[in-house]
PDB file of C-alpha atoms in Angstrom:
ATOM      1  CA  ALA A 402      66.453 -41.646 -35.544  1.00  0.00           C
ATOM      2  CA  ALA A 403      67.624 -39.314 -33.061  1.00  0.00           C
ATOM      3  CA  LEU A 404      66.102 -40.961 -30.193  1.00  0.00           C
ATOM      4  CA  LEU A 405      67.532 -44.492 -31.397  1.00  0.00           C
ATOM      5  CA  PRO A 406      70.612 -44.443 -29.020  1.00  0.00           C
ATOM      6  CA  TYR A 407      68.167 -44.120 -26.180  1.00  0.00           C
ATOM      7  CA  THR A 408      65.398 -46.417 -27.442  1.00  0.00           C
ATOM      8  CA  GLY A 409      67.116 -48.915 -29.288  1.00  0.00           C
ATOM      9  CA  PRO A 410      65.381 -50.123 -32.766  1.00  0.00           C
ATOM     10  CA  ASP A 411      62.179 -51.886 -31.357  1.00  0.00           C
ATOM     11  CA  LEU A 412      60.222 -49.694 -28.828  1.00  0.00           C
ATOM     12  CA  ASP A 413      58.393 -53.051 -27.753  1.00  0.00           C
ATOM     13  CA  ARG A 414      61.258 -53.933 -26.328  1.00  0.00           C
ATOM     14  CA  LEU A 415      61.058 -50.963 -23.540  1.00  0.00           C
ATOM     15  CA  ALA A 416      60.026 -51.201 -20.157  1.00  0.00           C
ATOM     16  CA  TRP A 417      56.725 -50.027 -20.738  1.00  0.00           C
ATOM     17  CA  LYS A 418      54.627 -49.318 -17.728  1.00  0.00           C
ATOM     18  CA  ARG A 419      50.927 -48.953 -17.701  1.00  0.00           C
ATOM     19  CA  VAL A 420      49.990 -45.180 -16.454  1.00  0.00           C
ATOM     20  CA  VAL A 421      46.077 -45.607 -16.618  1.00  0.00           C
ATOM     21  CA  LYS A 422      44.257 -47.682 -18.893  1.00  0.00           C
ATOM     22  CA  GLY A 423      45.312 -47.153 -22.775  1.00  0.00           C
ATOM     23  CA  VAL A 424      48.518 -45.080 -21.251  1.00  0.00           C
ATOM     24  CA  GLU A 425      52.091 -46.219 -21.185  1.00  0.00           C
ATOM     25  CA  GLU A 426      54.843 -44.779 -20.322  1.00  0.00           C
ATOM     26  CA  ALA A 427      58.897 -46.092 -21.186  1.00  0.00           C
ATOM     27  CA  PRO A 428      61.408 -43.987 -19.345  1.00  0.00           C
ATOM     28  CA  LEU A 429      64.591 -43.246 -20.818  1.00  0.00           C
ATOM     29  CA  PRO A 430      67.758 -42.765 -19.585  1.00  0.00           C
ATOM     30  CA  THR A 431      69.471 -38.754 -19.295  1.00  0.00           C
ATOM     31  CA  ALA A 432      72.233 -37.369 -17.756  1.00  0.00           C
ATOM     32  CA  GLN A 433      73.205 -38.309 -13.969  1.00  0.00           C
ATOM     33  CA  GLY A 434      71.895 -35.506 -11.184  1.00  0.00           C
ATOM     34  CA  GLY A 435      69.991 -33.358 -13.916  1.00  0.00           C
ATOM     35  CA  PRO A 436      66.585 -31.932 -12.983  1.00  0.00           C
ATOM     36  CA  TYR A 437      65.132 -33.400 -16.323  1.00  0.00           C
ATOM     37  CA  ARG A 438      63.006 -36.751 -16.869  1.00  0.00           C
ATOM     38  CA  MET A 439      62.577 -37.900 -20.323  1.00  0.00           C
ATOM     39  CA  SER A 440      60.164 -40.513 -21.326  1.00  0.00           C
ATOM     40  CA  LEU A 441      58.081 -42.144 -24.380  1.00  0.00           C
ATOM     41  CA  LEU A 442      53.910 -41.785 -23.735  1.00  0.00           C
ATOM     42  CA  ARG A 443      52.249 -44.364 -25.534  1.00  0.00           C
ATOM     43  CA  ILE A 444      48.446 -43.345 -25.896  1.00  0.00           C
ATOM     44  CA  VAL A 445      45.771 -45.625 -27.338  1.00  0.00           C
ATOM     45  CA  GLY A 446      43.332 -43.791 -29.655  1.00  0.00           C
ATOM     46  CA  GLY A 447      40.407 -42.103 -27.958  1.00  0.00           C
ATOM     47  CA  ARG A 448      42.579 -42.554 -24.782  1.00  0.00           C
ATOM     48  CA  ALA A 449      43.765 -39.221 -22.245  1.00  0.00           C
ATOM     49  CA  ILE A 450      46.456 -39.134 -19.710  1.00  0.00           C
ATOM     50  CA  PRO A 451      44.482 -37.931 -16.301  1.00  0.00           C
ATOM     51  CA  GLU A 452      43.520 -34.250 -16.100  1.00  0.00           C
ATOM     52  CA  HIS A 453      46.544 -32.911 -14.628  1.00  0.00           C
ATOM     53  CA  THR A 454      48.789 -29.770 -14.175  1.00  0.00           C
ATOM     54  CA  HIS A 455      52.712 -29.748 -13.151  1.00  0.00           C
ATOM     55  CA  TYR A 456      54.910 -29.073 -10.486  1.00  0.00           C
ATOM     56  CA  GLY A 457      57.403 -28.535 -12.679  1.00  0.00           C
ATOM     57  CA  ASP A 458      57.719 -28.188 -16.827  1.00  0.00           C
ATOM     58  CA  GLU A 459      56.678 -30.448 -19.429  1.00  0.00           C
ATOM     59  CA  LEU A 460      57.398 -30.741 -22.881  1.00  0.00           C
ATOM     60  CA  LEU A 461      55.600 -33.365 -25.218  1.00  0.00           C
ATOM     61  CA  MET A 462      56.810 -33.890 -28.827  1.00  0.00           C
ATOM     62  CA  VAL A 463      54.321 -35.743 -31.106  1.00  0.00           C
ATOM     63  CA  LEU A 464      56.293 -38.341 -32.791  1.00  0.00           C
ATOM     64  CA  ASP A 465      53.468 -40.210 -34.239  1.00  0.00           C
ATOM     65  CA  GLY A 466      49.704 -39.706 -34.229  1.00  0.00           C
ATOM     66  CA  ALA A 467      48.063 -36.906 -32.768  1.00  0.00           C
ATOM     67  CA  PHE A 468      46.235 -35.634 -29.343  1.00  0.00           C
ATOM     68  CA  GLU A 469      44.405 -32.389 -28.646  1.00  0.00           C
ATOM     69  CA  ASP A 470      44.513 -31.079 -24.584  1.00  0.00           C
ATOM     70  CA  GLY A 471      41.998 -28.349 -24.847  1.00  0.00           C
ATOM     71  CA  ARG A 472      43.936 -25.740 -25.964  1.00  0.00           C
ATOM     72  CA  GLY A 473      45.348 -27.192 -29.170  1.00  0.00           C
ATOM     73  CA  HIS A 474      45.375 -30.225 -31.743  1.00  0.00           C
ATOM     74  CA  TYR A 475      48.793 -31.274 -31.698  1.00  0.00           C
ATOM     75  CA  VAL A 476      50.284 -33.753 -34.725  1.00  0.00           C
ATOM     76  CA  ARG A 477      53.382 -35.146 -35.979  1.00  0.00           C
ATOM     77  CA  GLY A 478      56.676 -32.956 -35.021  1.00  0.00           C
ATOM     78  CA  ASP A 479      54.752 -30.657 -32.748  1.00  0.00           C
ATOM     79  CA  VAL A 480      55.637 -29.459 -29.120  1.00  0.00           C
ATOM     80  CA  CYS A 481      53.191 -28.641 -27.025  1.00  0.00           C
ATOM     81  CA  ALA A 482      54.379 -26.883 -23.354  1.00  0.00           C
ATOM     82  CA  ALA A 483      52.797 -26.826 -20.078  1.00  0.00           C
ATOM     83  CA  ASP A 484      53.334 -25.531 -16.674  1.00  0.00           C
ATOM     84  CA  ASP A 485      51.784 -25.385 -13.180  1.00  0.00           C
ATOM     85  CA  SER A 486      49.801 -22.710 -15.167  1.00  0.00           C
ATOM     86  CA  VAL A 487      48.255 -25.676 -17.246  1.00  0.00           C
ATOM     87  CA  ARG A 488      45.300 -27.626 -16.686  1.00  0.00           C
ATOM     88  CA  HIS A 489      44.712 -30.503 -19.161  1.00  0.00           C
ATOM     89  CA  ALA A 490      43.960 -33.950 -20.076  1.00  0.00           C
ATOM     90  CA  PRO A 491      46.141 -34.958 -23.486  1.00  0.00           C
ATOM     91  CA  THR A 492      43.921 -37.082 -25.909  1.00  0.00           C
ATOM     92  CA  ALA A 493      44.803 -39.175 -28.701  1.00  0.00           C
ATOM     93  CA  ASP A 494      42.922 -38.630 -31.675  1.00  0.00           C
ATOM     94  CA  ARG A 495      40.436 -41.761 -32.210  1.00  0.00           C
ATOM     95  CA  ALA A 496      42.157 -42.275 -35.698  1.00  0.00           C
ATOM     96  CA  GLY A 497      45.011 -43.964 -34.142  1.00  0.00           C
ATOM     97  CA  ASP A 498      47.688 -44.256 -31.218  1.00  0.00           C
ATOM     98  CA  CYS A 499      49.595 -41.363 -30.245  1.00  0.00           C
ATOM     99  CA  LEU A 500      53.661 -41.767 -29.187  1.00  0.00           C
ATOM    100  CA  CYS A 501      55.310 -38.442 -27.672  1.00  0.00           C
ATOM    101  CA  LEU A 502      58.317 -37.949 -26.228  1.00  0.00           C
ATOM    102  CA  ALA A 503      57.572 -36.484 -22.712  1.00  0.00           C
ATOM    103  CA  VAL A 504      60.789 -34.113 -20.961  1.00  0.00           C
ATOM    104  CA  THR A 505      59.770 -33.040 -17.791  1.00  0.00           C
ATOM    105  CA  SER A 506      61.364 -31.089 -14.705  1.00  0.00           C
ATOM    106  CA  GLY A 507      58.588 -32.497 -11.997  1.00  0.00           C
ATOM    107  CA  PRO A 508      55.850 -34.337 -11.859  1.00  0.00           C
ATOM    108  CA  ILE A 509      52.476 -34.323 -12.328  1.00  0.00           C
ATOM    109  CA  LYS A 510      49.731 -32.639  -9.839  1.00  0.00           C
ATOM    110  CA  LEU A 511      46.693 -34.626 -10.778  1.00  0.00           C
ATOM    111  CA  THR A 512      43.229 -32.606 -10.332  1.00  0.00           C
ATOM    112  CA  GLY A 513      40.131 -33.371  -9.130  1.00  0.00           C
ATOM    113  CA  SER A 514      39.165 -35.444  -5.472  1.00  0.00           C
ATOM    114  CA  TRP A 515      41.401 -38.745  -6.463  1.00  0.00           C
ATOM    115  CA  GLY A 516      44.195 -36.660  -7.634  1.00  0.00           C
ATOM    116  CA  ARG A 517      44.648 -34.874  -4.466  1.00  0.00           C
ATOM    117  CA  LEU A 518      44.716 -38.996  -2.728  1.00  0.00           C
ATOM    118  CA  LEU A 519      47.347 -40.205  -5.448  1.00  0.00           C
ATOM    119  CA  ASN A 520      49.564 -36.995  -5.458  1.00  0.00           C
ATOM    120  CA  PRO A 521      51.715 -37.635  -2.639  1.00  0.00           C
ATOM    121  CA  LEU A 522      52.385 -40.639  -4.891  1.00  0.00           C
ATOM    122  CA  LEU A 523      53.483 -39.546  -7.916  1.00  0.00           C
ATOM    123  CA  ARG A 524      55.930 -36.645  -6.132  1.00  0.00           C
ATOM    124  CA  LEU A 525      57.811 -39.791  -5.151  1.00  0.00           C
ATOM    125  CA  ARG A 526      58.064 -40.854  -8.740  1.00  0.00           C
ATOM    126  CA  GLY A 527      58.869 -37.443 -10.013  1.00  0.00           C
TER     127      GLY A 527
END
């Protein structure tokens, strides 16, 4: 209910964009000029957000479903905090899709060889 002013009653009407296969993101409005970005993440069961670390802080709150990231298992109502000291790849449980509210203060930094090539593009988005 707290997100209805930002999302409206139908999540499918949001501007969902594919991040990678099985992961979509819908940006939500935030205060003008603030350092934070807010979005919903929808992760298909069994799929993962690519392994990454962060240029700022990230908070993920599970709204529906569950995920694990190598540091813990998070279910509805749990919050996962990460910063530049954390390297993780949140993966939705195979039992079903996961919906999270993400609040970040900077873009992610992909790890691995392909990540080094794509990171300059991600910083432009952040």
